[in-house]
Short mmCIF file of C-alpha atoms and ligand atoms in Angstrom, two decimals:
data_model
loop_
_atom_site.label_atom_id
_atom_site.label_comp_id
_atom_site.label_asym_id
_atom_site.label_seq_id
_atom_site.Cartn_x
_atom_site.Cartn_y
_atom_site.Cartn_z
CA MET J 245 -137.33 93.23 -101.41
CA ASN J 246 -136.79 93.85 -105.09
CA ILE J 247 -139.78 95.45 -106.80
CA ARG J 248 -139.99 96.55 -110.43
CA LEU J 249 -142.22 97.37 -113.35
CA HIS J 250 -142.33 94.94 -116.24
CA ASP J 251 -143.84 95.49 -119.65
CA GLY J 252 -143.70 91.99 -121.13
CA PRO J 253 -146.46 89.38 -121.25
CA LEU J 254 -147.69 87.70 -118.09
CA ALA J 255 -147.99 84.11 -119.31
CA GLU J 256 -144.28 83.25 -119.20
CA LEU J 257 -143.50 84.70 -115.76
CA GLU J 258 -142.64 82.05 -113.20
CA CYS J 259 -143.71 82.98 -109.69
CA ASP J 260 -145.48 81.74 -106.57
CA ALA J 261 -148.57 83.79 -107.31
CA VAL J 262 -150.07 86.27 -109.76
CA PHE J 263 -152.43 88.69 -108.03
CA VAL J 264 -155.23 90.09 -110.13
CA PRO J 265 -157.57 92.75 -108.74
CA LEU J 266 -161.11 91.92 -109.76
CA VAL J 267 -161.94 94.81 -112.03
CA GLY J 268 -163.76 94.57 -115.33
CA GLY J 269 -161.71 93.55 -118.36
CA ALA J 270 -158.80 91.86 -116.61
CA MET J 271 -155.95 91.31 -119.03
CA LEU J 272 -155.79 87.57 -118.58
CA GLY J 273 -157.05 86.29 -121.87
CA GLN J 274 -160.18 84.46 -122.81
CA GLU J 275 -159.55 81.26 -120.88
CA ALA J 276 -159.25 83.01 -117.54
CA GLU J 277 -162.19 85.27 -118.30
CA THR J 278 -164.37 82.22 -118.85
CA LEU J 279 -163.12 80.67 -115.62
CA LEU J 280 -163.90 83.86 -113.80
CA SER J 281 -167.43 84.14 -115.10
CA ASN J 282 -168.05 80.47 -114.19
CA LEU J 283 -166.89 81.17 -110.65
CA ARG J 284 -169.13 84.20 -110.46
CA GLU J 285 -172.11 82.28 -111.74
CA ALA J 286 -171.52 79.52 -109.18
CA GLY J 287 -171.49 82.20 -106.48
CA GLU J 288 -167.97 81.15 -105.47
CA ILE J 289 -166.54 84.57 -106.09
CA THR J 290 -168.30 87.85 -105.39
CA GLY J 291 -165.54 90.43 -105.82
CA LYS J 292 -166.23 92.11 -102.49
CA ARG J 293 -163.41 94.07 -100.96
CA GLY J 294 -160.68 91.86 -99.53
CA GLU J 295 -161.98 88.54 -100.90
CA LEU J 296 -159.15 86.23 -102.02
CA THR J 297 -159.80 83.38 -104.48
CA ILE J 298 -156.80 81.11 -104.95
CA LEU J 299 -156.53 78.89 -108.03
CA HIS J 300 -153.64 76.44 -108.28
CA GLU J 301 -151.62 75.63 -111.39
CA PRO J 302 -153.56 77.85 -113.77
CA LYS J 303 -153.36 76.23 -117.21
CA HIS J 304 -152.40 79.21 -119.27
CA LEU J 305 -149.78 80.69 -116.91
CA ALA J 306 -146.27 79.75 -115.77
CA ALA J 307 -147.26 80.95 -112.27
CA SER J 308 -147.96 78.40 -109.54
CA ARG J 309 -151.09 80.22 -108.43
CA LEU J 310 -153.57 82.74 -109.74
CA ILE J 311 -155.14 84.80 -106.96
CA PHE J 312 -158.10 87.05 -107.60
CA VAL J 313 -158.47 89.89 -105.11
CA GLY J 314 -161.87 91.48 -104.59
CA VAL J 315 -161.77 95.28 -104.60
CA GLY J 316 -165.45 96.16 -104.23
CA LYS J 317 -167.27 98.32 -106.74
CA THR J 318 -164.68 100.97 -107.52
CA PHE J 319 -161.00 100.36 -107.95
CA ASP J 320 -159.47 103.61 -106.72
CA ALA J 321 -156.17 104.60 -105.10
CA ASP J 322 -157.40 103.58 -101.65
CA GLN J 323 -158.51 100.15 -102.86
CA ALA J 324 -155.34 99.65 -104.84
CA PHE J 325 -153.17 100.47 -101.81
CA CYS J 326 -155.15 98.12 -99.54
CA MET J 327 -155.32 95.35 -102.16
CA ALA J 328 -151.55 95.34 -102.65
CA GLY J 329 -150.85 95.41 -98.91
CA GLN J 330 -153.29 92.61 -98.26
CA ALA J 331 -151.73 90.54 -101.04
CA LEU J 332 -148.28 91.04 -99.53
CA ARG J 333 -149.44 89.95 -96.09
CA ALA J 334 -151.17 86.88 -97.54
CA ALA J 335 -147.99 86.02 -99.47
CA GLN J 336 -145.75 86.43 -96.42
CA LYS J 337 -148.01 84.14 -94.39
CA ARG J 338 -147.67 81.44 -97.06
CA LYS J 339 -143.92 82.04 -97.44
CA PHE J 340 -144.18 83.01 -101.11
CA LYS J 341 -140.98 84.51 -102.47
CA ARG J 342 -141.85 85.80 -105.94
CA LEU J 343 -145.05 87.63 -106.82
CA VAL J 344 -146.57 89.27 -109.87
CA PHE J 345 -149.32 91.88 -109.90
CA ALA J 346 -151.30 92.09 -113.13
CA LEU J 347 -153.05 95.44 -113.55
CA ASN J 348 -155.19 96.58 -116.44
CA ASP J 349 -153.41 99.89 -116.80
CA GLY J 350 -150.88 102.19 -115.16
CA ASP J 351 -153.26 104.63 -113.48
CA LEU J 352 -152.92 103.25 -109.98
CA VAL J 353 -149.34 102.08 -110.13
CA ARG J 354 -148.20 104.48 -107.42
CA ALA J 355 -150.82 103.26 -104.97
CA VAL J 356 -150.00 99.63 -105.76
CA ALA J 357 -146.27 100.23 -105.28
CA GLU J 358 -146.92 102.03 -101.98
CA GLY J 359 -149.27 99.26 -100.90
CA CYS J 360 -146.70 96.53 -101.66
CA VAL J 361 -144.02 98.26 -99.60
CA TYR J 362 -146.55 99.01 -96.82
CA GLY J 363 -147.77 95.40 -96.73
CA GLY J 364 -144.17 94.15 -96.73
CA TYR J 365 -143.41 96.02 -93.51
CA GLU J 366 -141.45 93.98 -91.00
CA ARG J 367 -141.84 95.02 -87.38
CA PRO J 368 -138.75 95.40 -85.17
CA LYS J 369 -137.49 91.92 -84.27
CA TYR J 370 -137.92 90.95 -80.62
CA LYS J 371 -139.44 87.47 -80.89
CA SER J 372 -136.91 84.65 -80.52
CA ASP J 373 -138.98 82.40 -82.81
CA ASP J 374 -139.80 85.04 -85.40
CA THR J 375 -141.48 83.34 -88.36
CA PHE J 376 -141.66 86.43 -90.59
CA SER J 377 -140.93 85.47 -94.17
CA ALA J 378 -140.15 88.37 -96.50
CA VAL J 379 -141.11 88.32 -100.17
CA ASP J 380 -137.94 88.59 -102.31
CA GLU J 381 -139.25 89.85 -105.62
CA ILE J 382 -142.34 91.63 -106.92
CA ILE J 383 -143.04 92.29 -110.57
CA ILE J 384 -145.79 94.71 -111.51
CA ILE J 385 -147.34 94.59 -114.96
CA ALA J 386 -149.25 97.78 -115.58
CA PRO J 387 -149.53 98.87 -119.22
CA GLU J 388 -148.41 102.46 -119.78
CA ALA J 389 -147.47 103.04 -116.18
CA GLU J 390 -145.14 105.97 -115.60
CA GLN J 391 -141.84 104.98 -114.07
CA SER J 392 -141.77 108.19 -111.98
CA GLU J 393 -145.16 107.36 -110.44
CA PHE J 394 -143.93 103.90 -109.57
CA ASP J 395 -140.71 105.33 -108.09
CA SER J 396 -142.67 107.82 -105.95
CA GLY J 397 -144.74 104.96 -104.63
CA ILE J 398 -141.66 103.04 -103.54
CA VAL J 399 -140.03 106.05 -101.87
CA VAL J 400 -143.20 107.03 -100.04
CA GLY J 401 -143.94 103.45 -98.99
CA GLU J 402 -140.43 103.17 -97.57
CA SER J 403 -140.79 106.48 -95.72
CA VAL J 404 -144.06 105.34 -94.17
CA ASN J 405 -142.29 102.20 -92.97
CA VAL J 406 -139.43 104.23 -91.48
CA ALA J 407 -142.03 106.11 -89.43
CA ARG J 408 -143.76 102.87 -88.41
CA ARG J 409 -140.50 101.25 -87.33
CA LEU J 410 -139.69 104.20 -85.07
CA VAL J 411 -143.18 104.07 -83.54
CA ASP J 412 -143.11 100.29 -83.00
CA THR J 413 -139.69 100.35 -81.31
CA PRO J 414 -140.15 100.16 -77.53
CA ALA J 415 -139.09 103.15 -75.44
CA ASN J 416 -136.21 101.31 -73.75
CA ASP J 417 -134.56 101.19 -77.15
CA LEU J 418 -135.74 104.56 -78.42
CA GLY J 419 -135.38 107.56 -76.11
CA PRO J 420 -134.78 111.15 -77.25
CA GLU J 421 -131.06 110.58 -77.86
CA GLU J 422 -131.54 107.41 -79.89
CA PHE J 423 -134.36 109.05 -81.87
CA ALA J 424 -132.12 112.03 -82.64
CA GLU J 425 -129.22 109.78 -83.68
CA MET J 426 -131.40 107.71 -85.97
CA THR J 427 -132.97 110.73 -87.63
CA GLU J 428 -129.59 112.42 -88.00
CA SER J 429 -128.01 109.49 -89.84
CA MET J 430 -131.07 108.72 -91.96
CA GLY J 431 -131.67 112.43 -92.61
CA VAL J 432 -128.11 113.00 -93.85
CA ALA J 433 -128.40 109.89 -96.05
CA ALA J 434 -131.57 111.33 -97.60
CA GLY J 435 -129.78 114.61 -98.43
CA LEU J 436 -131.08 116.75 -95.57
CA GLU J 437 -129.25 119.35 -93.49
CA VAL J 438 -129.46 118.27 -89.84
CA GLU J 439 -129.05 120.20 -86.58
CA VAL J 440 -129.39 118.48 -83.21
CA LEU J 441 -129.87 120.67 -80.12
CA GLY J 442 -129.12 119.27 -76.66
CA GLU J 443 -130.14 120.36 -73.19
CA SER J 444 -127.71 123.27 -72.87
CA ASP J 445 -128.62 124.61 -76.33
CA LEU J 446 -132.28 124.49 -75.33
CA GLU J 447 -131.53 126.28 -72.07
CA GLU J 448 -129.76 129.03 -74.00
CA LEU J 449 -132.76 129.36 -76.29
CA GLY J 450 -135.06 129.67 -73.28
CA ALA J 451 -137.08 126.58 -74.18
CA GLY J 452 -138.46 126.33 -70.64
CA SER J 453 -141.69 124.76 -71.76
CA LEU J 454 -140.13 121.77 -73.55
CA LEU J 455 -137.45 121.43 -70.85
CA SER J 456 -140.07 121.28 -68.10
CA VAL J 457 -141.35 118.01 -69.59
CA ALA J 458 -137.88 116.46 -69.83
CA LYS J 459 -136.93 117.34 -66.24
CA GLY J 460 -138.31 114.19 -64.64
CA SER J 461 -136.42 111.83 -66.92
CA ALA J 462 -132.85 110.55 -66.66
CA ARG J 463 -132.71 110.80 -70.45
CA PRO J 464 -131.93 114.30 -71.77
CA PRO J 465 -134.16 115.94 -74.41
CA ARG J 466 -133.25 116.69 -78.01
CA LEU J 467 -134.62 119.09 -80.58
CA VAL J 468 -133.86 118.06 -84.13
CA ARG J 469 -134.09 120.37 -87.14
CA LEU J 470 -133.93 118.85 -90.61
CA ALA J 471 -133.94 121.04 -93.69
CA TRP J 472 -134.53 120.22 -97.33
CA ASN J 473 -132.78 122.91 -99.38
CA PRO J 474 -133.50 122.13 -103.03
CA ASP J 475 -131.35 123.65 -105.80
CA LYS J 476 -134.38 125.27 -107.37
CA VAL J 477 -137.61 126.28 -105.69
CA VAL J 478 -140.94 127.05 -107.28
CA ASN J 479 -142.28 129.49 -104.67
CA ASP J 480 -141.17 131.59 -101.69
CA SER J 481 -142.92 129.61 -99.02
CA HIS J 482 -141.02 127.68 -96.40
CA LEU J 483 -143.09 124.93 -94.87
CA PHE J 484 -142.14 123.60 -91.44
CA LEU J 485 -143.32 120.17 -90.34
CA VAL J 486 -143.35 119.97 -86.56
CA GLY J 487 -143.72 116.70 -84.66
CA LYS J 488 -144.47 115.72 -81.07
CA GLY J 489 -141.82 113.22 -80.07
CA VAL J 490 -142.59 112.10 -76.54
CA THR J 491 -140.69 108.81 -76.61
CA PHE J 492 -142.69 107.63 -73.61
CA ASP J 493 -145.55 109.36 -71.81
CA THR J 494 -146.12 108.14 -68.26
CA GLY J 495 -148.10 111.31 -67.58
CA GLY J 496 -145.34 112.53 -65.25
CA LEU J 497 -146.45 113.27 -61.67
CA SER J 498 -150.04 113.38 -62.98
CA LEU J 499 -149.40 109.68 -63.56
CA LYS J 500 -151.45 107.75 -66.09
CA PRO J 501 -153.26 104.59 -64.95
CA ALA J 502 -151.26 101.36 -65.49
CA ASN J 503 -153.97 100.02 -67.79
CA SER J 504 -152.67 100.46 -71.37
CA MET J 505 -149.78 102.68 -70.33
CA GLU J 506 -147.52 100.47 -72.45
CA LYS J 507 -149.13 101.98 -75.52
CA MET J 508 -147.57 105.34 -74.73
CA LYS J 509 -144.43 104.36 -76.63
CA TYR J 510 -146.37 105.63 -79.63
CA ASP J 511 -146.51 109.16 -78.22
CA MET J 512 -143.69 110.06 -80.61
CA ALA J 513 -145.74 109.18 -83.69
CA GLY J 514 -146.09 112.84 -84.72
CA ALA J 515 -142.31 113.22 -84.88
CA ALA J 516 -141.95 109.89 -86.69
CA THR J 517 -144.61 110.95 -89.22
CA MET J 518 -142.95 114.28 -89.97
CA PHE J 519 -139.55 112.64 -90.26
CA GLY J 520 -141.03 110.16 -92.75
CA VAL J 521 -142.54 113.03 -94.75
CA ILE J 522 -139.38 115.10 -95.00
CA THR J 523 -137.16 112.15 -95.98
CA ALA J 524 -139.62 111.33 -98.77
CA ILE J 525 -139.64 114.97 -99.91
CA ALA J 526 -135.83 115.00 -100.06
CA ARG J 527 -135.56 111.65 -101.82
CA LEU J 528 -138.15 112.79 -104.38
CA LYS J 529 -136.30 116.11 -104.76
CA ILE J 530 -139.49 118.13 -104.54
CA PRO J 531 -138.68 121.75 -105.53
CA GLN J 532 -140.09 123.32 -102.39
CA ARG J 533 -138.40 124.52 -99.21
CA VAL J 534 -139.39 122.26 -96.35
CA SER J 535 -137.96 121.88 -92.86
CA CYS J 536 -138.86 119.69 -89.95
CA ILE J 537 -138.64 120.20 -86.19
CA LEU J 538 -138.82 117.22 -83.86
CA GLY J 539 -139.34 117.87 -80.15
CA LEU J 540 -137.97 114.78 -78.39
CA VAL J 541 -138.48 114.18 -74.67
CA GLU J 542 -139.44 111.45 -72.23
CA ASN J 543 -142.19 112.30 -69.72
CA MET J 544 -141.38 110.64 -66.38
CA PRO J 545 -142.29 111.19 -62.72
CA SER J 546 -139.36 111.61 -60.33
CA GLY J 547 -137.86 113.84 -57.66
CA THR J 548 -136.72 116.23 -60.38
CA ALA J 549 -139.99 116.23 -62.30
CA THR J 550 -142.13 119.31 -62.87
CA ARG J 551 -144.94 119.57 -60.30
CA PRO J 552 -148.53 120.53 -61.02
CA GLY J 553 -148.71 124.24 -60.17
CA ASP J 554 -145.19 124.99 -61.40
CA ILE J 555 -144.99 127.95 -63.75
CA VAL J 556 -142.58 127.74 -66.67
CA GLN J 557 -141.57 130.18 -69.39
CA ALA J 558 -141.72 129.20 -73.05
CA MET J 559 -139.22 130.26 -75.73
CA ASN J 560 -141.57 133.02 -76.93
CA GLY J 561 -141.67 134.51 -73.42
CA LYS J 562 -145.17 133.34 -72.46
CA THR J 563 -145.58 131.86 -68.98
CA ILE J 564 -147.51 128.63 -68.49
CA GLU J 565 -148.89 127.10 -65.32
CA VAL J 566 -148.54 123.33 -65.53
CA ILE J 567 -151.91 122.18 -64.24
CA ASN J 568 -151.49 118.62 -65.44
CA THR J 569 -148.10 117.12 -66.28
CA ASP J 570 -149.88 114.66 -68.59
CA ALA J 571 -150.76 117.51 -70.95
CA GLU J 572 -147.08 117.55 -71.94
CA GLY J 573 -147.33 117.36 -75.71
CA ARG J 574 -148.51 120.94 -76.02
CA LEU J 575 -145.60 122.08 -73.81
CA VAL J 576 -143.15 120.40 -76.16
CA LEU J 577 -144.86 121.71 -79.29
CA ALA J 578 -145.06 125.25 -77.91
CA ASP J 579 -141.27 125.61 -78.10
CA ALA J 580 -140.91 123.50 -81.24
CA LEU J 581 -143.40 125.79 -83.04
CA THR J 582 -141.66 128.93 -81.78
CA TYR J 583 -138.32 127.57 -83.00
CA ALA J 584 -139.86 126.87 -86.42
CA VAL J 585 -141.15 130.46 -86.63
CA ARG J 586 -137.70 131.77 -85.60
CA LYS J 587 -136.11 129.71 -88.36
CA GLY J 588 -138.28 131.34 -91.00
CA ALA J 589 -141.47 129.31 -91.31
CA THR J 590 -144.13 130.82 -93.54
CA HIS J 591 -146.37 127.76 -93.12
CA LEU J 592 -146.55 125.25 -90.27
CA ILE J 593 -148.07 121.81 -90.10
CA ASP J 594 -147.78 119.90 -86.85
CA ALA J 595 -148.65 116.30 -86.10
CA ALA J 596 -149.12 115.00 -82.58
CA THR J 597 -150.72 112.25 -80.54
CA LEU J 598 -152.02 115.13 -78.49
CA THR J 599 -155.32 114.20 -76.84
CA GLY J 600 -157.30 111.15 -75.83
CA ALA J 601 -160.34 113.31 -76.56
CA VAL J 602 -159.80 113.09 -80.32
CA SER J 603 -160.65 109.37 -80.15
CA ILE J 604 -163.86 110.22 -78.32
CA ALA J 605 -164.81 112.71 -81.03
CA LEU J 606 -163.63 110.90 -84.17
CA GLY J 607 -162.67 107.36 -83.17
CA SER J 608 -159.89 105.79 -85.22
CA VAL J 609 -161.43 106.85 -88.53
CA ASN J 610 -160.49 110.52 -88.96
CA ILE J 611 -157.46 112.57 -88.02
CA GLY J 612 -158.58 115.64 -86.06
CA MET J 613 -157.55 118.73 -88.03
CA MET J 614 -157.51 122.29 -86.74
CA GLY J 615 -155.73 125.50 -87.63
CA ASN J 616 -156.00 129.01 -89.00
CA ASP J 617 -155.56 128.36 -92.74
CA HIS J 618 -158.71 126.90 -94.23
CA SER J 619 -157.39 126.55 -97.74
CA LEU J 620 -154.39 124.54 -96.57
CA GLN J 621 -156.72 122.39 -94.47
CA ALA J 622 -159.05 121.84 -97.43
CA HIS J 623 -156.06 120.87 -99.56
CA ILE J 624 -154.85 118.31 -97.00
CA LYS J 625 -158.35 116.93 -96.54
CA ALA J 626 -158.95 116.51 -100.28
CA THR J 627 -155.52 114.94 -100.78
CA GLY J 628 -156.13 112.51 -97.91
CA ASN J 629 -159.59 111.63 -99.18
CA SER J 630 -158.23 110.67 -102.57
CA ILE J 631 -156.06 107.94 -101.04
CA GLY J 632 -158.20 106.77 -98.11
CA GLU J 633 -156.64 108.78 -95.26
CA ARG J 634 -159.33 110.86 -93.63
CA PHE J 635 -159.03 114.27 -92.01
CA TRP J 636 -161.88 116.13 -90.29
CA GLU J 637 -161.89 119.78 -89.32
CA LEU J 638 -162.89 120.84 -85.81
CA PRO J 639 -163.94 124.44 -85.03
CA MET J 640 -161.51 126.96 -83.54
CA ASN J 641 -163.69 129.74 -82.11
CA ASP J 642 -161.95 132.11 -79.70
CA GLU J 643 -164.18 130.97 -76.83
CA TYR J 644 -162.23 127.70 -76.77
CA LEU J 645 -159.17 129.60 -75.59
CA GLU J 646 -160.87 130.73 -72.35
CA PRO J 647 -160.12 127.56 -70.33
CA MET J 648 -156.45 127.84 -71.30
CA LYS J 649 -155.96 131.36 -69.96
CA GLY J 650 -153.90 131.48 -66.78
CA ASP J 651 -154.66 133.19 -63.49
CA LEU J 652 -151.16 133.80 -62.14
CA SER J 653 -149.61 133.04 -65.55
CA ASP J 654 -150.35 133.86 -69.21
CA LEU J 655 -151.57 130.37 -70.02
CA ARG J 656 -152.34 127.09 -68.30
CA ASN J 657 -151.69 123.76 -69.98
CA ALA J 658 -155.06 122.20 -69.11
CA GLY J 659 -158.58 123.44 -68.57
CA ALA J 660 -160.71 122.79 -65.50
CA ASP J 661 -162.72 120.07 -67.23
CA ARG J 662 -162.41 117.79 -70.26
CA LYS J 663 -164.82 119.66 -72.51
CA ALA J 664 -163.63 119.99 -76.13
CA GLY J 665 -160.21 118.74 -75.01
CA THR J 666 -158.91 118.37 -78.57
CA ILE J 667 -159.84 121.92 -79.51
CA THR J 668 -158.65 123.60 -76.32
CA ALA J 669 -155.28 121.88 -76.84
CA ALA J 670 -155.14 123.30 -80.38
CA LYS J 671 -156.05 126.79 -79.11
CA PHE J 672 -153.12 126.51 -76.71
CA LEU J 673 -150.81 125.66 -79.64
CA GLU J 674 -152.16 128.59 -81.62
CA GLN J 675 -150.56 130.92 -79.06
CA PHE J 676 -147.16 129.87 -80.43
CA VAL J 677 -147.59 130.17 -84.20
CA GLU J 678 -147.36 133.96 -84.43
CA SER J 679 -150.11 134.24 -87.04
CA LYS J 680 -148.27 132.05 -89.52
CA SER J 681 -150.41 129.86 -91.68
CA TRP J 682 -150.84 126.74 -89.54
CA VAL J 683 -152.51 123.33 -89.50
CA HIS J 684 -152.55 121.01 -86.50
CA LEU J 685 -153.16 117.29 -86.89
CA ASP J 686 -154.19 115.31 -83.80
CA ILE J 687 -153.31 111.71 -84.67
CA ALA J 688 -153.83 110.19 -81.20
CA GLY J 689 -156.79 108.14 -82.46
CA THR J 690 -155.29 107.03 -85.76
CA ALA J 691 -151.52 106.56 -85.38
CA ASN J 692 -151.76 103.14 -83.77
CA LEU J 693 -153.77 100.12 -84.89
CA ASP J 694 -155.21 98.25 -81.92
CA LYS J 695 -155.90 95.24 -84.13
CA ALA J 696 -154.16 93.76 -87.16
CA GLN J 697 -155.67 94.79 -90.51
CA PRO J 698 -155.62 92.85 -93.79
CA ASN J 699 -152.69 95.02 -94.92
CA ALA J 700 -150.96 95.74 -91.59
CA PRO J 701 -150.08 94.11 -88.27
CA GLN J 702 -151.19 95.58 -84.97
CA GLY J 703 -149.09 98.66 -84.14
CA ALA J 704 -148.03 101.80 -85.98
CA SER J 705 -150.33 102.78 -88.86
CA GLY J 706 -147.96 105.30 -90.47
CA ILE J 707 -150.99 107.49 -91.13
CA ALA J 708 -150.60 110.94 -92.72
CA VAL J 709 -147.18 110.38 -94.32
CA ARG J 710 -148.70 109.54 -97.70
CA SER J 711 -151.17 112.42 -97.61
CA LEU J 712 -148.64 115.03 -96.54
CA VAL J 713 -146.06 114.04 -99.15
CA ARG J 714 -148.74 114.24 -101.84
CA ALA J 715 -150.02 117.56 -100.48
CA VAL J 716 -146.51 119.05 -100.74
CA GLN J 717 -146.06 117.58 -104.22
CA THR J 718 -149.22 119.25 -105.53
CA TRP J 719 -148.29 122.44 -103.73
CA SER J 720 -144.92 122.49 -105.50
CA LYS J 721 -146.78 122.09 -108.80
CA GLY J 722 -148.74 125.26 -108.09
CA GLY J 723 -151.77 123.45 -106.69
CA LEU J 724 -152.14 125.77 -103.73
CA GLU J 725 -151.62 129.13 -105.41
N1 LIG D 151 -150.24 111.37 -75.12
C1 LIG D 151 -151.45 111.76 -74.53
C2 LIG D 151 -152.64 111.67 -75.49
C3 LIG D 151 -153.00 110.28 -75.94
C4 LIG D 151 -153.97 109.58 -75.27
C5 LIG D 151 -152.41 109.73 -77.04
C6 LIG D 151 -154.32 108.32 -75.71
C7 LIG D 151 -152.75 108.47 -77.47
C8 LIG D 151 -153.72 107.77 -76.81
C9 LIG D 151 -151.37 113.20 -74.05
O1 LIG D 151 -150.12 113.60 -73.64
C10 LIG D 151 -152.29 113.32 -72.86
O2 LIG D 151 -152.11 112.59 -71.94
N2 LIG D 151 -153.26 114.20 -72.96
C11 LIG D 151 -154.22 114.38 -71.92
C12 LIG D 151 -154.51 115.85 -71.78
C13 LIG D 151 -155.30 116.21 -70.56
C14 LIG D 151 -154.52 115.91 -69.30
C15 LIG D 151 -155.66 117.67 -70.63
C16 LIG D 151 -155.47 113.61 -72.29
O3 LIG D 151 -155.83 113.56 -73.46
O4 LIG D 151 -156.09 113.05 -71.40
ZN1 LIG D 152 -149.67 113.05 -71.64
ZN1 LIG D 153 -148.51 112.64 -74.62
#
């Protein structure tokens, strides 16, 4: 898909459709304005969010169609992103090849560019009669748009789609080794330093917690470290992005019910998210030190699997009684976080499809956010809010650690009941961050779309990539000092 900014007039552009968001003062000229007000008066167009009004062979344009897109009352970055994605999906359905977006100004060009790439996402091909029809060319007219904003939008949109593609790929085609190979080649291409640790490396490091999850699977685990080492940096901090990459979660011997187990291919969405973020950071050459740790394992039941009651030792020396082998994400993250601290993290952000309980608390609307650094959390929340990705803080009182304290061991990986399951999981993780500034994002409720949306098919949502890249960008501009 070729997508570019254009600063000439709209009238002469030949295309299948011109999309115009319905905001006041559209730059279409008097004739179209009159048409629009007639349609409004007749009640045939209301401008509500998502409404598409298709006009054929508009007189004053070379385009075959003029399509007004309703954006509700305020046209902000969230609306612009959704509008563009919806337009792309509508165009693909109709097999349009060449599109134009006509915006009043350049303010929201990044969101529109991101939205176009997001909406153009093509899921991994498994259907023998796949009818997907990609758009070939998109031209965006946005007076006084900054090229760098547009470019950021494209890079970030592409990084979100990289994450989505990993999440949507079934586990038979994406185990820990395949995930590591993909991220290694794409990471190197993006300009990152890459280290891949295998089973024996992890044994040497004493990563008994992560390894205990991998034991039941025929597929060996991997721990991937990616580092963005920019030529110049603007501060001394070294942010580590840590992702849960359980390529399939059967629950292990504490087996999950068959109902919906197929969804557990998305249990690596945290790792996919963080990989998307760091590739975008590298491609945008953000002057900030950022690394990424991906803990990649498959959680299977077998004769070699960890049993409930087994006690394992994590990389930081702490012993953990495995009460429930389905609470495996925290066991993986425990060692991934320790490794990040060992490698020099000053700040940690982790993303994980960690608990079913987060969907009970927040549904699919908000990411559950916890941690020990309230200013970093506030920054992420505000950044997310500005583009329509929502984060909500849950409390982290010390009392929530009680259920995770062990009897025969230092810790246990699950409490006796399900109370505050999202928070107790986060308190467990906190035992591995060694007082570094840390934010934990539980994306179990938000990383996968159960139903298709106007701008996305059912499957991976790619949530949090856009917010985290923006959060690091503002940080590098001194926004967090
Ligand atoms: N991967 C799951 C969490 C999950 C559930 C993600 C639903 C996406 C959708 C995680 O490993 C898990 O099974 N957690 C358990 C923890 C419990 C055993 C303490 C859970 O949430 O039930
Ligand atoms: Zn699990
Ligand atoms: Zn899991």
